[in-house]
Amino acid sequence: MKTPRYSRRFVVPDIHGCSRTLDRLLGEGIGLNRRDDLYLLGDYIDRGPGSREVLDILRGLVLKGYRVWPVRGNHEEMFLNGCHDRELFRLWMLNGGGATLASFGVEDPCEVPPVYRRFVEEMPFYRLLPDFVLVHASLNFALPDPFADREAMLWSRSLEVRREKIGGRRLIGGHTPMTREAIARGLATDRIVLDNGCVYAGEPGMGSLTALELDGMTLTFQENIDL
C-alpha cells in the first residue's frame, strides 16, 4: 500500500481487547502513517482476549510519534473505579473485566502496572474537532452544557443531537453496537454511531472493527480475527 501524501483523520470505536483485529485494521485496512490523526472512542479493554495488547499497540504508536487521540469509555472507567470500590469491581467483572485481568495475568485491577493505569487516567471524556464532537457514548442535551454530564458521555445510548449546543458540530460515538448498514446510513445524519460490535462475531451484520475517515466520510471494516 502506498503511503498517502496528505494527512487523514480516522475514528475507531470499541476495540474490546481485539488486538489482532486492531493491528490488521491499522496496517492493511487503512495504512496508518505518522501524518494521520487517529481518534479512538474508548472501550479498549474487556471481553476480547487481548486487552493488554490493545493498550500496548496504542502506547507503542504514541512512543513512535504517531498522532493518537483516545477518549475514555465506560469500560475504562469501570476498570479504574474497580481498583478501590468492591461493588464497582463486581460490576466490571459482570461486563467482561475478567478478560482484562487475564490478559495482564493478575487477579485485581490494582495489580495492573501503573503505566497502563496512567495511560487510561489521562484519557479525556470527549474531544472537540472543528466539525465533530467525539465521545464514547453520547451527550445529555437536556442540560444547558451537554459536556457537564460525564455519566452520559460514558453510558448514554441517546441518539438525540442539538447542534446549536455543540457549536454546530456533528456528534460521533460508539458504545451501542450497530449493523454495518445502520452505520453507513448514519453517516448522512448529525448523530454517527460507529460500533459494529467487534466482539459479537457471528451475529448478523456485526463482528467487525470500524474505521471512519472523516474528510471523505469513508468506512473501513475489519472482520474480527481474534475470536
Coordinates of C-alpha atoms in Angstrom, one line a residue:
M1 CA 0.0 0.0 0.0
K2 CA 1.3 3.4 -1.0
T3 CA 1.7 5.9 1.8
P4 CA -0.7 8.9 1.3
R5 CA 1.0 12.3 0.9
Y6 CA -1.7 14.1 2.8
S7 CA -2.9 13.8 6.4
R8 CA -6.1 11.9 7.2
R9 CA -8.4 11.8 10.2
F10 CA -9.6 8.3 11.4
V11 CA -12.1 7.4 14.1
V12 CA -12.1 3.9 15.6
P13 CA -14.6 2.8 18.3
D14 CA -14.9 -0.1 20.8
I15 CA -11.9 -2.4 20.3
H16 CA -12.7 -4.5 23.4
G17 CA -9.5 -6.5 23.6
C18 CA -9.4 -7.5 19.9
S19 CA -5.7 -6.6 19.4
R20 CA -5.0 -8.6 16.3
T21 CA -8.1 -7.1 14.6
L22 CA -6.9 -3.6 15.5
D23 CA -3.4 -4.3 14.2
R24 CA -4.8 -5.6 10.9
L25 CA -7.2 -2.6 10.6
L26 CA -4.4 0.0 11.2
G27 CA -2.0 -1.8 8.9
E28 CA -3.7 -3.5 5.9
G29 CA -7.0 -1.7 6.4
I30 CA -6.2 2.0 6.5
G31 CA -2.4 2.1 6.2
L32 CA -2.0 4.4 9.2
N33 CA 1.0 6.7 9.0
R34 CA 2.6 9.4 11.2
R35 CA 0.8 12.3 9.3
D36 CA -2.6 10.8 10.2
D37 CA -4.7 11.6 13.2
L38 CA -6.1 8.5 14.9
Y39 CA -9.0 9.2 17.2
L40 CA -10.3 6.4 19.4
L41 CA -13.7 6.3 21.1
G42 CA -13.0 4.2 24.2
D43 CA -13.6 0.6 25.4
Y44 CA -10.2 -0.7 24.5
I45 CA -10.4 -3.4 27.1
D46 CA -12.6 -6.2 28.4
R47 CA -14.4 -9.1 26.6
G48 CA -11.8 -9.9 23.9
P49 CA -8.6 -11.8 24.6
G50 CA -6.0 -9.0 24.2
S51 CA -6.8 -6.0 26.4
R52 CA -3.2 -5.5 27.4
E53 CA -2.1 -6.0 23.8
V54 CA -4.5 -3.3 22.6
L55 CA -3.1 -0.8 25.1
D56 CA 0.4 -1.8 24.1
I57 CA -0.4 -1.1 20.5
L58 CA -1.8 2.3 21.3
R59 CA 1.1 3.2 23.7
G60 CA 3.6 2.0 21.1
L61 CA 2.1 4.2 18.4
V62 CA 2.4 7.2 20.8
L63 CA 6.0 6.4 21.6
K64 CA 6.8 6.1 17.8
G65 CA 5.4 9.6 17.2
Y66 CA 2.0 8.7 15.8
R67 CA -0.8 11.2 16.4
V68 CA -3.1 9.2 18.7
W69 CA -6.0 10.8 20.5
P70 CA -8.0 8.4 22.7
V71 CA -11.1 9.2 24.8
R72 CA -12.3 7.2 27.8
G73 CA -15.1 4.7 27.6
N74 CA -17.3 3.2 30.3
H75 CA -15.1 0.0 30.4
E76 CA -12.0 2.1 31.2
E77 CA -14.0 3.9 33.9
M78 CA -15.1 0.6 35.5
F79 CA -11.5 -0.6 35.4
L80 CA -10.2 2.5 37.2
N81 CA -13.0 2.6 39.8
G82 CA -12.9 -1.2 40.4
C83 CA -9.5 -0.9 42.0
H84 CA -10.9 0.9 45.0
D85 CA -14.6 0.0 45.1
R86 CA -15.6 -3.6 45.5
E87 CA -19.1 -3.0 44.3
L88 CA -17.8 -1.4 41.1
F89 CA -15.3 -4.2 40.8
R90 CA -18.2 -6.7 40.7
L91 CA -20.0 -4.5 38.1
W92 CA -16.8 -4.5 36.0
M93 CA -16.5 -8.3 36.3
L94 CA -20.0 -8.7 35.0
N95 CA -19.1 -6.6 32.0
G96 CA -16.0 -8.6 30.8
G97 CA -13.4 -7.3 33.2
G98 CA -12.1 -10.8 33.8
A99 CA -10.7 -10.9 30.3
T100 CA -8.6 -7.8 31.1
L101 CA -7.3 -9.3 34.3
A102 CA -6.4 -12.5 32.4
S103 CA -4.5 -10.5 29.7
F104 CA -2.3 -9.0 32.4
G105 CA -2.0 -12.2 34.4
V106 CA -3.4 -10.6 37.6
E107 CA -6.5 -11.0 39.8
D108 CA -7.2 -7.4 40.8
P109 CA -7.2 -4.2 38.8
C110 CA -4.9 -2.6 41.4
E111 CA -2.3 -5.1 40.3
V112 CA -2.2 -3.8 36.7
P113 CA 1.1 -2.0 36.1
P114 CA 0.9 1.8 36.9
V115 CA 2.0 2.8 33.4
Y116 CA -1.3 1.3 32.0
R117 CA -3.4 2.9 34.6
R118 CA -1.8 6.3 34.0
F119 CA -2.4 5.9 30.2
V120 CA -6.1 5.3 30.9
E121 CA -6.4 8.0 33.6
E122 CA -5.1 10.7 31.2
M123 CA -7.8 10.0 28.6
P124 CA -10.3 12.8 28.4
F125 CA -14.1 12.1 28.2
Y126 CA -14.5 13.9 24.9
R127 CA -12.6 15.7 22.1
L128 CA -13.7 18.7 20.1
L129 CA -12.8 18.9 16.4
P130 CA -13.7 21.9 14.2
D131 CA -16.6 19.9 12.7
F132 CA -17.3 17.0 15.1
V133 CA -17.6 16.1 18.8
L134 CA -16.0 12.7 19.6
V135 CA -17.3 10.9 22.7
H136 CA -17.6 7.2 23.7
A137 CA -21.4 7.1 24.2
S138 CA -23.5 10.3 23.9
L139 CA -24.2 13.7 25.4
N140 CA -27.0 14.9 27.6
F141 CA -28.7 17.7 25.6
A142 CA -31.3 18.3 28.4
L143 CA -28.6 20.2 30.2
P144 CA -27.5 23.8 29.3
D145 CA -24.0 22.4 29.0
P146 CA -24.0 18.9 27.5
F147 CA -20.4 18.4 28.5
A148 CA -21.2 18.6 32.2
D149 CA -22.7 15.1 32.3
R150 CA -19.8 12.6 32.4
E151 CA -22.2 9.7 33.0
A152 CA -23.9 10.4 29.7
M153 CA -20.6 10.5 27.9
L154 CA -19.8 7.0 29.2
W155 CA -23.1 5.3 29.2
S156 CA -25.9 7.0 27.3
R157 CA -27.4 5.4 24.3
S158 CA -29.4 8.5 23.3
L159 CA -29.4 9.4 19.6
E160 CA -30.5 13.0 20.2
V161 CA -28.4 15.8 18.8
R162 CA -28.8 19.5 19.2
R163 CA -26.1 21.0 17.2
E164 CA -26.7 24.5 18.4
K165 CA -25.4 23.3 21.9
I166 CA -22.2 21.9 20.5
G167 CA -21.0 24.7 18.2
G168 CA -22.8 23.4 15.1
R169 CA -20.8 20.2 15.2
R170 CA -22.0 16.7 14.4
L171 CA -21.7 14.0 17.1
I172 CA -19.7 10.8 16.7
G173 CA -19.7 8.0 19.3
G174 CA -19.6 4.2 19.7
H175 CA -20.9 2.2 22.7
T176 CA -24.1 1.0 21.0
P177 CA -23.5 -1.9 18.5
M178 CA -25.0 -1.2 15.1
T179 CA -25.0 -3.2 11.9
R180 CA -22.8 -2.2 9.0
E181 CA -25.9 -0.9 7.2
A182 CA -27.1 1.2 10.1
I183 CA -23.6 2.7 10.5
A184 CA -23.5 3.6 6.8
R185 CA -26.9 5.2 7.0
G186 CA -25.9 7.2 10.0
L187 CA -23.1 9.0 8.0
A188 CA -25.7 11.3 6.5
T189 CA -27.0 12.4 9.9
D190 CA -25.9 14.5 12.7
R191 CA -25.5 11.5 15.1
I192 CA -23.0 8.9 13.9
V193 CA -22.6 5.7 15.8
L194 CA -19.6 3.6 14.7
D195 CA -19.6 0.5 16.9
N196 CA -20.1 -2.7 14.8
G197 CA -19.8 -5.0 17.8
C198 CA -16.4 -6.3 17.0
V199 CA -16.7 -8.9 19.8
Y200 CA -20.0 -10.1 18.5
A201 CA -18.6 -12.1 15.6
G202 CA -21.2 -14.4 14.2
E203 CA -24.2 -12.2 14.8
P204 CA -25.8 -10.9 11.6
G205 CA -24.3 -7.6 10.4
M206 CA -21.9 -7.5 13.4
G207 CA -18.4 -8.6 14.2
S208 CA -16.1 -6.0 12.7
L209 CA -13.9 -3.2 13.9
T210 CA -14.8 0.1 12.1
A211 CA -12.6 3.0 11.0
L212 CA -14.2 6.2 9.6
E213 CA -12.1 8.6 7.6
L214 CA -13.6 12.0 8.4
D215 CA -12.8 14.1 5.4
G216 CA -14.0 11.6 2.8
M217 CA -16.6 10.1 5.2
T218 CA -15.5 6.6 4.1
L219 CA -15.8 3.5 6.2
T220 CA -13.3 0.6 6.5
F221 CA -14.5 -2.6 8.3
Q222 CA -12.1 -5.2 9.5
E223 CA -13.7 -8.5 10.5
N224 CA -12.7 -9.9 13.8
I225 CA -9.7 -12.2 13.6
D226 CA -9.3 -12.6 17.4
L227 CA -12.3 -14.7 18.2

